[in-house]
Coordinates of C-alpha atoms and ligand atoms in Angstrom, one line a residue:
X21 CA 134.3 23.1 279.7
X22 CA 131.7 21.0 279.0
X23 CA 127.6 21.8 280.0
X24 CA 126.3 18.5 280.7
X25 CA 123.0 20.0 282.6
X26 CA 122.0 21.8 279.6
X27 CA 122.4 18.8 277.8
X28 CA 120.3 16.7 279.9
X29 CA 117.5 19.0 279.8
X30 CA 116.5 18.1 276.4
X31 CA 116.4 14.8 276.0
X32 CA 115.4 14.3 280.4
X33 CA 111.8 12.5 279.9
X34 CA 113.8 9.7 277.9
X35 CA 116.8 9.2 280.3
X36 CA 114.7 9.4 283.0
X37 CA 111.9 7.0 282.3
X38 CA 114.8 4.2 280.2
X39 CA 116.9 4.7 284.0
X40 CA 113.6 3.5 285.6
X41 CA 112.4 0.9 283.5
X42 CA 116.0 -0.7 284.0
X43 CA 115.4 -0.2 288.0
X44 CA 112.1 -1.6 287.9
X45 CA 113.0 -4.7 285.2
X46 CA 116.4 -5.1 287.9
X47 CA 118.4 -6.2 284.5
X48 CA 121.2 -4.5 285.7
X49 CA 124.3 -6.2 284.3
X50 CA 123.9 -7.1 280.4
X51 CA 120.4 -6.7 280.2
X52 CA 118.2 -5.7 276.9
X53 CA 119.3 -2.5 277.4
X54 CA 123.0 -3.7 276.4
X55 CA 122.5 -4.9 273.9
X56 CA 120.0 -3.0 272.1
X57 CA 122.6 -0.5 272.3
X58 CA 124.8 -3.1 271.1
X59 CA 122.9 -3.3 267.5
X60 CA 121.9 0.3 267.7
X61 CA 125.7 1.3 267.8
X62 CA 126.5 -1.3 265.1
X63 CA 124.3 0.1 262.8
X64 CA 125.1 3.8 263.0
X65 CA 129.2 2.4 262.9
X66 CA 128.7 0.2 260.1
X67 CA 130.7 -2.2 262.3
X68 CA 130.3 -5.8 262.4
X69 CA 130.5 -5.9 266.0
X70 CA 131.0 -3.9 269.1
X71 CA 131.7 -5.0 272.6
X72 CA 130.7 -3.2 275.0
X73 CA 132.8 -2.7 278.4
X74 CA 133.6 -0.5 281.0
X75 CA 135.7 2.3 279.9
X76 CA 138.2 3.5 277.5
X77 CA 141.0 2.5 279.1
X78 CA 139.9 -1.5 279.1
X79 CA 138.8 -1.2 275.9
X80 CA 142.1 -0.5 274.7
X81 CA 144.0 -3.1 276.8
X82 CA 141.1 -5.2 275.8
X83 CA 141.6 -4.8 272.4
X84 CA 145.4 -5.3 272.6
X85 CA 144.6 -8.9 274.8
X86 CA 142.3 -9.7 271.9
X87 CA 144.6 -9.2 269.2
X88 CA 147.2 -12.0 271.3
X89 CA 150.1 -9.2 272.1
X90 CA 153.2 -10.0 274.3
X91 CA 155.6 -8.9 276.5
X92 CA 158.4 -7.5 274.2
X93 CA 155.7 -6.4 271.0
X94 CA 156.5 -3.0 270.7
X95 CA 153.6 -1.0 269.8
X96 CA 153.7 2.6 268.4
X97 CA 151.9 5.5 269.4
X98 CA 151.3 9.2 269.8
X99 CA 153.4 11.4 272.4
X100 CA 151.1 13.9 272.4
X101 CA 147.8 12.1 273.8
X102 CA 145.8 11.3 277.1
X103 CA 148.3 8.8 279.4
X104 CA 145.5 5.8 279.1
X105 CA 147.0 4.8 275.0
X106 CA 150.4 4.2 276.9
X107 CA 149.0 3.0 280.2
X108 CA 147.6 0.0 278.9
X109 CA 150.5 -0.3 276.4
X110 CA 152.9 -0.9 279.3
X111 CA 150.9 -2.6 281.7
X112 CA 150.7 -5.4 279.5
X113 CA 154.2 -5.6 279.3
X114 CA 154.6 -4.2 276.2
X115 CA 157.1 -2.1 275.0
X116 CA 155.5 1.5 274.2
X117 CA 157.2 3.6 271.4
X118 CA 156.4 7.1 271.2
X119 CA 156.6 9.4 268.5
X120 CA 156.2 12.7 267.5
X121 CA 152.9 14.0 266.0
X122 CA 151.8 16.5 263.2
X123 CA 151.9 19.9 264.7
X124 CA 148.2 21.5 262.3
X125 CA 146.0 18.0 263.0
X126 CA 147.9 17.3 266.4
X127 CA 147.5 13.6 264.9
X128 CA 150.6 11.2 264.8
X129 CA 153.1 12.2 262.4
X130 CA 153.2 8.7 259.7
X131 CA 157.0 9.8 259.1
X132 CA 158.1 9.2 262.2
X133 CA 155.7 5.9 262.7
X134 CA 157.9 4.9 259.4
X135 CA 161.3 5.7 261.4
X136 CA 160.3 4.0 264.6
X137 CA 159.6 0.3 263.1
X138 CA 161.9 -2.3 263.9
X139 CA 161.6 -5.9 263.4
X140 CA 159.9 -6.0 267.1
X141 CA 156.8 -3.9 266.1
X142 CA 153.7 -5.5 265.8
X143 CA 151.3 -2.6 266.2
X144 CA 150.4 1.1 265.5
X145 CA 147.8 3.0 267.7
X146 CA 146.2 6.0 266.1
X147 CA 144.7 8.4 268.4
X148 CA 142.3 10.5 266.6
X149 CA 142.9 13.5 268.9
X150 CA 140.6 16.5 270.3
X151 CA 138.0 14.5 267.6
X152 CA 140.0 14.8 264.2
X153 CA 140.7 11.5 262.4
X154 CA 144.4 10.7 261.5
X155 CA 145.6 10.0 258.8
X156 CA 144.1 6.5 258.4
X157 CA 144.7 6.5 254.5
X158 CA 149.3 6.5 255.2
X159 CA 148.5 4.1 259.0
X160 CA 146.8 1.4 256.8
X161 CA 149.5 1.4 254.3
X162 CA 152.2 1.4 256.6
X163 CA 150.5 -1.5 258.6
X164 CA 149.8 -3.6 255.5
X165 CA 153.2 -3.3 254.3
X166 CA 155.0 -3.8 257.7
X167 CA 152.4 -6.7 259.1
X168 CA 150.9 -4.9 262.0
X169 CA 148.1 -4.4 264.2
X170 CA 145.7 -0.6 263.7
X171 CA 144.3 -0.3 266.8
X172 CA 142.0 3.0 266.7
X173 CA 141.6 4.9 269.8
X174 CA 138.5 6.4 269.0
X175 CA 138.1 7.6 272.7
X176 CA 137.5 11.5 271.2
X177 CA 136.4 10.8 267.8
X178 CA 133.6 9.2 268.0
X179 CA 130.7 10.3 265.1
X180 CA 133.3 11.3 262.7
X181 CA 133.8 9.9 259.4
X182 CA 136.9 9.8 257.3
X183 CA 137.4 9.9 253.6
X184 CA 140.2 8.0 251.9
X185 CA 141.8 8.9 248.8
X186 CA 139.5 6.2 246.6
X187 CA 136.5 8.3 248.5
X188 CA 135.5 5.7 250.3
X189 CA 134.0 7.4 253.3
X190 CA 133.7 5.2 257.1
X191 CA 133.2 6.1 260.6
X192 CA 136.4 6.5 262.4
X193 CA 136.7 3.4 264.7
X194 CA 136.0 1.2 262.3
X195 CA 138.9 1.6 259.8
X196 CA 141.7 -0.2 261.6
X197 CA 141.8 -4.2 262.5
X198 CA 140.1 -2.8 266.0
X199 CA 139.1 0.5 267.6
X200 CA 137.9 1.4 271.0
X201 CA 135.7 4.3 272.5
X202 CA 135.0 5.7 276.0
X203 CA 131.6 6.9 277.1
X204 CA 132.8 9.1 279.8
X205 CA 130.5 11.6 280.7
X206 CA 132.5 14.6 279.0
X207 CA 133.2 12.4 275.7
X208 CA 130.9 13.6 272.5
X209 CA 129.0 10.2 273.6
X210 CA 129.2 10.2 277.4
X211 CA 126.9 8.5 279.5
X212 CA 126.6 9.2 283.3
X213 CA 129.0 7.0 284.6
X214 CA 132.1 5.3 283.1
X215 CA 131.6 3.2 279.8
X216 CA 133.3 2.4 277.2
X217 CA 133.4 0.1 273.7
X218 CA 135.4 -2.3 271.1
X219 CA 134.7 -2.3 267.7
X220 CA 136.0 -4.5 264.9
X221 CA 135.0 -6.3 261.4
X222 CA 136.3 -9.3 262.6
X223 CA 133.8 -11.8 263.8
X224 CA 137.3 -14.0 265.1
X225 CA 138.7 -11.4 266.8
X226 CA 135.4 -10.1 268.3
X227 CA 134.3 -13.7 269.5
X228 CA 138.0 -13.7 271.4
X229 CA 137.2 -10.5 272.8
X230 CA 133.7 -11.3 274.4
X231 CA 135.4 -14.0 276.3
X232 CA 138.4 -11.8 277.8
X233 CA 135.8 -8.8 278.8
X234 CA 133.5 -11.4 280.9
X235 CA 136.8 -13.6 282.8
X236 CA 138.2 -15.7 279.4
X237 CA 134.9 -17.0 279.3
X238 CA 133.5 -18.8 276.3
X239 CA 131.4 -21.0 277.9
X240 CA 129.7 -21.2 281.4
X241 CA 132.6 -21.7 284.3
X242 CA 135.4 -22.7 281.9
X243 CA 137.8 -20.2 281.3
X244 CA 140.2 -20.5 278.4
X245 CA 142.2 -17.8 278.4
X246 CA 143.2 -15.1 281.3
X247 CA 140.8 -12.4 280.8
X248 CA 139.2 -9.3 282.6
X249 CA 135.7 -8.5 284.1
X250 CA 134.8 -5.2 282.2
X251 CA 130.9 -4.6 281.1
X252 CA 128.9 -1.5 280.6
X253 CA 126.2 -2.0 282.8
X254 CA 122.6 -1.5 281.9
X255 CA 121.3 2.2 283.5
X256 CA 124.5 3.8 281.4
X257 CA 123.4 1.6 278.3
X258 CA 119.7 3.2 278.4
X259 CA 121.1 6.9 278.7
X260 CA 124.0 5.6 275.5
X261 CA 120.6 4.6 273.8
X262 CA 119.1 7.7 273.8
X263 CA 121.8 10.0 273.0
X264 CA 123.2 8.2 270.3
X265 CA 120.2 9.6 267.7
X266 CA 121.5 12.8 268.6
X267 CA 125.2 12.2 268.2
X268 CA 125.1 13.6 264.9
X269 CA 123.3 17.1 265.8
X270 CA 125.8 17.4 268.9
X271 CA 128.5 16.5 266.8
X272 CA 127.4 19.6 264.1
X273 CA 126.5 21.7 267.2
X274 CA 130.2 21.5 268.5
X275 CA 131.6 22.0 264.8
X276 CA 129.0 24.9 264.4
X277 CA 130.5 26.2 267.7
X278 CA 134.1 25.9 266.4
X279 CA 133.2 27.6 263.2
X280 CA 132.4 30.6 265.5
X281 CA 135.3 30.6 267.2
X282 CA 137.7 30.1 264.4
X283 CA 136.0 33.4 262.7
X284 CA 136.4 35.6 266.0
X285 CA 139.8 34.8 266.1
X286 CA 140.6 35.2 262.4
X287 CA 143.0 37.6 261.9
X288 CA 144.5 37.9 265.4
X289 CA 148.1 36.8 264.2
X290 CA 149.3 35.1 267.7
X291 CA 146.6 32.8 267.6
X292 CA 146.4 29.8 265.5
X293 CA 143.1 27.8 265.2
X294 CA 142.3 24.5 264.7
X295 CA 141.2 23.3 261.4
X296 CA 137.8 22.6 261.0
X297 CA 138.6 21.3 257.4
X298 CA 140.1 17.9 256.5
X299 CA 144.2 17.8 257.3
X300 CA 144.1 13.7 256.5
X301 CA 141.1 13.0 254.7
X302 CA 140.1 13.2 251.3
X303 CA 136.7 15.0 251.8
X304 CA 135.4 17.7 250.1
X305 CA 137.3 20.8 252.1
X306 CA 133.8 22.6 252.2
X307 CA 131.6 20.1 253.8
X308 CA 133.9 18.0 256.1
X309 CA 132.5 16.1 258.8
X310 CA 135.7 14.4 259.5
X311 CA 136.0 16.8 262.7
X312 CA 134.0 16.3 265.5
X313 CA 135.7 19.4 268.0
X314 CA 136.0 16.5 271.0
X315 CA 138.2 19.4 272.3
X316 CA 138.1 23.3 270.4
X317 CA 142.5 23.5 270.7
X318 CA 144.3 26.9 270.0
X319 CA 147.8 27.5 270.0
X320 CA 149.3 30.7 270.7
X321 CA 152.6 32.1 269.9
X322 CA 154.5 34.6 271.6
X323 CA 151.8 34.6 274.3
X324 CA 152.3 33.7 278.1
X325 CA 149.8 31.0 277.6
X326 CA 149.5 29.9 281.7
X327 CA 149.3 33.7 282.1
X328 CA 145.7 33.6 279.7
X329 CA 145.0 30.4 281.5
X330 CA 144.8 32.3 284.8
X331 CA 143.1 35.5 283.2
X332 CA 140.7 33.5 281.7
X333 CA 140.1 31.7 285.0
X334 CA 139.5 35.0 286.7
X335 CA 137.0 36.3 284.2
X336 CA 134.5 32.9 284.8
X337 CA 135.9 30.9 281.7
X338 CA 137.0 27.8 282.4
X339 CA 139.6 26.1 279.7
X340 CA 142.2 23.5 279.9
X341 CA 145.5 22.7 278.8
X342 CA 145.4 19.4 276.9
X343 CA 148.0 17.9 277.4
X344 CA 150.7 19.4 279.5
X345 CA 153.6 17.5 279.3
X346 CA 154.6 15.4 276.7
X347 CA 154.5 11.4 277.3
X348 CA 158.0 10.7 277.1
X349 CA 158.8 12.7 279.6
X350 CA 156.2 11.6 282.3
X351 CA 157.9 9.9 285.1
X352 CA 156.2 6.4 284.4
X353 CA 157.2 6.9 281.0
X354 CA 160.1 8.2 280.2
X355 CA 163.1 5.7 278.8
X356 CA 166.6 6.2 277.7
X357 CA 165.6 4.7 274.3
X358 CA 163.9 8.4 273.7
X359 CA 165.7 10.9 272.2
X360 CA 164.7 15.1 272.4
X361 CA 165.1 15.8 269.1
X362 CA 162.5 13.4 268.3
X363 CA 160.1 15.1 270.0
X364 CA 160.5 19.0 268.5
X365 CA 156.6 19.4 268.0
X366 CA 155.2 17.8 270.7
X367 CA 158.0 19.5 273.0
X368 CA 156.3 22.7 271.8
X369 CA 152.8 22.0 271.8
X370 CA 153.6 21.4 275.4
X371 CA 154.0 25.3 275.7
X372 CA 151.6 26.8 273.5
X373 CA 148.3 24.9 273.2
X374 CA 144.7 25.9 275.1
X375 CA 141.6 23.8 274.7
X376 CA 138.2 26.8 274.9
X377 CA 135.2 25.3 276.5
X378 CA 133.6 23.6 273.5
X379 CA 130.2 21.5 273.8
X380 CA 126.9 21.2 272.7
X381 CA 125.0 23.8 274.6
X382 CA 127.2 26.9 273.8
X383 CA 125.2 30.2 272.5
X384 CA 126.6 33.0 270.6
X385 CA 126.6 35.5 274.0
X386 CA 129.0 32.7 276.0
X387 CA 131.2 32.1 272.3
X388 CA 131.6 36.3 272.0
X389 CA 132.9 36.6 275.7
X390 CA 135.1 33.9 275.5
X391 CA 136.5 35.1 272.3
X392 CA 136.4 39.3 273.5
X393 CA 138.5 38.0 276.5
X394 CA 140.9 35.9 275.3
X395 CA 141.8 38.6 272.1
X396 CA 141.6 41.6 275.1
X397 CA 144.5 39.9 277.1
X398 CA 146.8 39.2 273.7
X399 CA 146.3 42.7 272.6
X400 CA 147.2 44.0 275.9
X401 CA 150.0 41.6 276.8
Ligands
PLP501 C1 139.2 9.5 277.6 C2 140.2 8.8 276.8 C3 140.6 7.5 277.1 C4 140.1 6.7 278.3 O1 138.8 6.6 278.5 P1 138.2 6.3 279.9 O2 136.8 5.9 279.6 O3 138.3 7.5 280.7 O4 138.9 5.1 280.5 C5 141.6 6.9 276.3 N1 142.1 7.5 275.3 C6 141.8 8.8 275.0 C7 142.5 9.5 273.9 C8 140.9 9.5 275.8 O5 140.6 10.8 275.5

């Protein structure tokens, strides 16, 4: 799915000699290297500030202890996502509310977000999923008018930037109250180890959450609030630094690769590819760069689709169904508040989408056999 060797061989001579200097300067927990990345992530955000931690998952629940949630908040988010949103949602003690999503961006649906607010809500959590933003222009509005929290998980989306309709154009994770990010290996900025970040505009908010990620800290030994010991430590923070000039060629290699694979499959009328254009952005259709392919999602129609999973196992081409079963009805998190017929697209998406292998290093050889074999077994099945 993802070719992280290939990867690594272009930019090796950097990694490797930043991964010694850390070794032989022994800085290993918030070093220079921390927070050079720190500044260096800032500035390509056009955030205020960014916290760094130690993976997407904290920074989530980091975020949510930041912004003073408590037990009974309900906060809303996507049922068609990675389990970590809700995770840290419930282990909190806060009441998660799924909803159903858009079934052409795979992004939350803002209707139902607009159904599912009650007088308990106090916060909405975007996803912007396989590396499309939502759509942030509808979330803010809803959030302004209702009083609650945007907390961005930018976990796949990091690089992209989203239009809104005044054409205003900003990074995503950085449009909502708070954001946060995951530097897993696999993620479009993955170090080589777990990581992860917090982003936000406001100073307040970011001086609370420095404390909570190093114990409640805000001074030496006194600790004024219950908080957590999450920090990126220093070798991942020197790989971070020298990948992050290249986020933006990585991110137009993957969108380059999707632009391929979107023109293969043109045509072939069971097969309905992702848009590479904006779905909740006000870009310009013919240049978007809201998209940054995190994950290259199909969804078929009328096909066996674990049948094509197998065959395309067979053939050498790994691929991945993201996500198999909806969120409401995972064991930890299913509730008799949920209701079926709330859940009509992402009950289907269930069934029909498959995520291509989709990363930086893919050539034209590797994108026409993927493509051959995938239209081969719908024509012949
Ligand atoms: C990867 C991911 C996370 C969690 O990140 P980790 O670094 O693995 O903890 C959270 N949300 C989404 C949408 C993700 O894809």
């Amino acid at each position: 799915m993802v070719d992280l060797k290939g990867q690594y061989s272009g930019i090796k001579e950097q990694v490797d000699s930043s991964i010694l200097n850390v070794i032989e300067s022994a800085a290993f927990i918030n070093g220079p290297e921390v927070h050079g990345f720190q500044k260096e992530l800032e500035d390509y955000l056009g955030v205020k500030n960014v916290i760094p931690c130690a993976n997407g998952t904290d920074a989530l629940q980091i975020a949510m202890m930041g912004l003073g949630l408590k037990p009974g908040d309900e906060v809303i988010t996507a049922d068609f996502t990675f389990a970590a949103t809700v995770e840290v949602i419930a282990l909190l003690g806060l009441t998660p509310v799924l909803v159903d999503v858009d079934p052409v961006s795979f992004n939350i649906d803002t209707n139902a977000i607009k159904r599912a607010i009650t007088s308990k809500t106090k916060a909405i959590v975007p996803v912007h999923l396989f590396g499309l933003a939502a759509n942030m222009d509808e979330i803010m509005d809803i959030a302004n008018t209702h009083n609650l929290f945007v907390i961005e998980d930018n976990a796949q989306g990091i690089g992209g930037v989203y239009t809104s309709k005044d054409g205003t154009k900003k990074k995503t994770g950085t449009i909502g109250h708070v954001a946060s990010t995951s530097f897993f290996p696999s993620k479009n900025l993955g170090c080589y180890g777990d990581g992860g970040a917090i982003f936000t505009n406001d100073d307040d908010l970011a001086h609370t959450i420095r404390g909570i990620v190093n114990h409640g800290m805000y001074q030496r030994y006194h600790h004024d609030v219950v908080g957590v010991n999450s920090r990126l430590d220093s070798i991942q923070a020197a790989v971070l630094r020298a990948k992050l000039p290249k986020l933006d060629a990585y991110n137009q290699a993957r969108l380059e690769a999707a632009i391929k694979y979107n023109k293969a499959f043109s045509g072939i009328a069971n097969i309905i590819t992702p848009s590479y254009g904006c779905e909740h952005c006000f870009c310009d259709m013919k240049n978007c760069d809201c998209h940054v392919f995190h994950q290259y999602t199909l969804k078929v129609i009328n096909v066996d689709r674990d049948s094509l999973v197998a065959h395309l196992n067979q053939k050498g081409i790994p691929c991945g169904v993201y996500y198999p079963i909806p969120l409401h009805l995972q064991k930890a998190y299913a509730d008799k508040r949920y209701n079926e017929e709330d859940f009509k697209v992402t009950n289907q998406l269930v069934k029909e989408v498959i995520s291509l292998p989709m990363h930086t290093e893919l050539d034209n050889e590797q994108i026409e056999y993927i493509t051959k074999t995938v239209i081969d077994f719908i024509k012949n099945n």
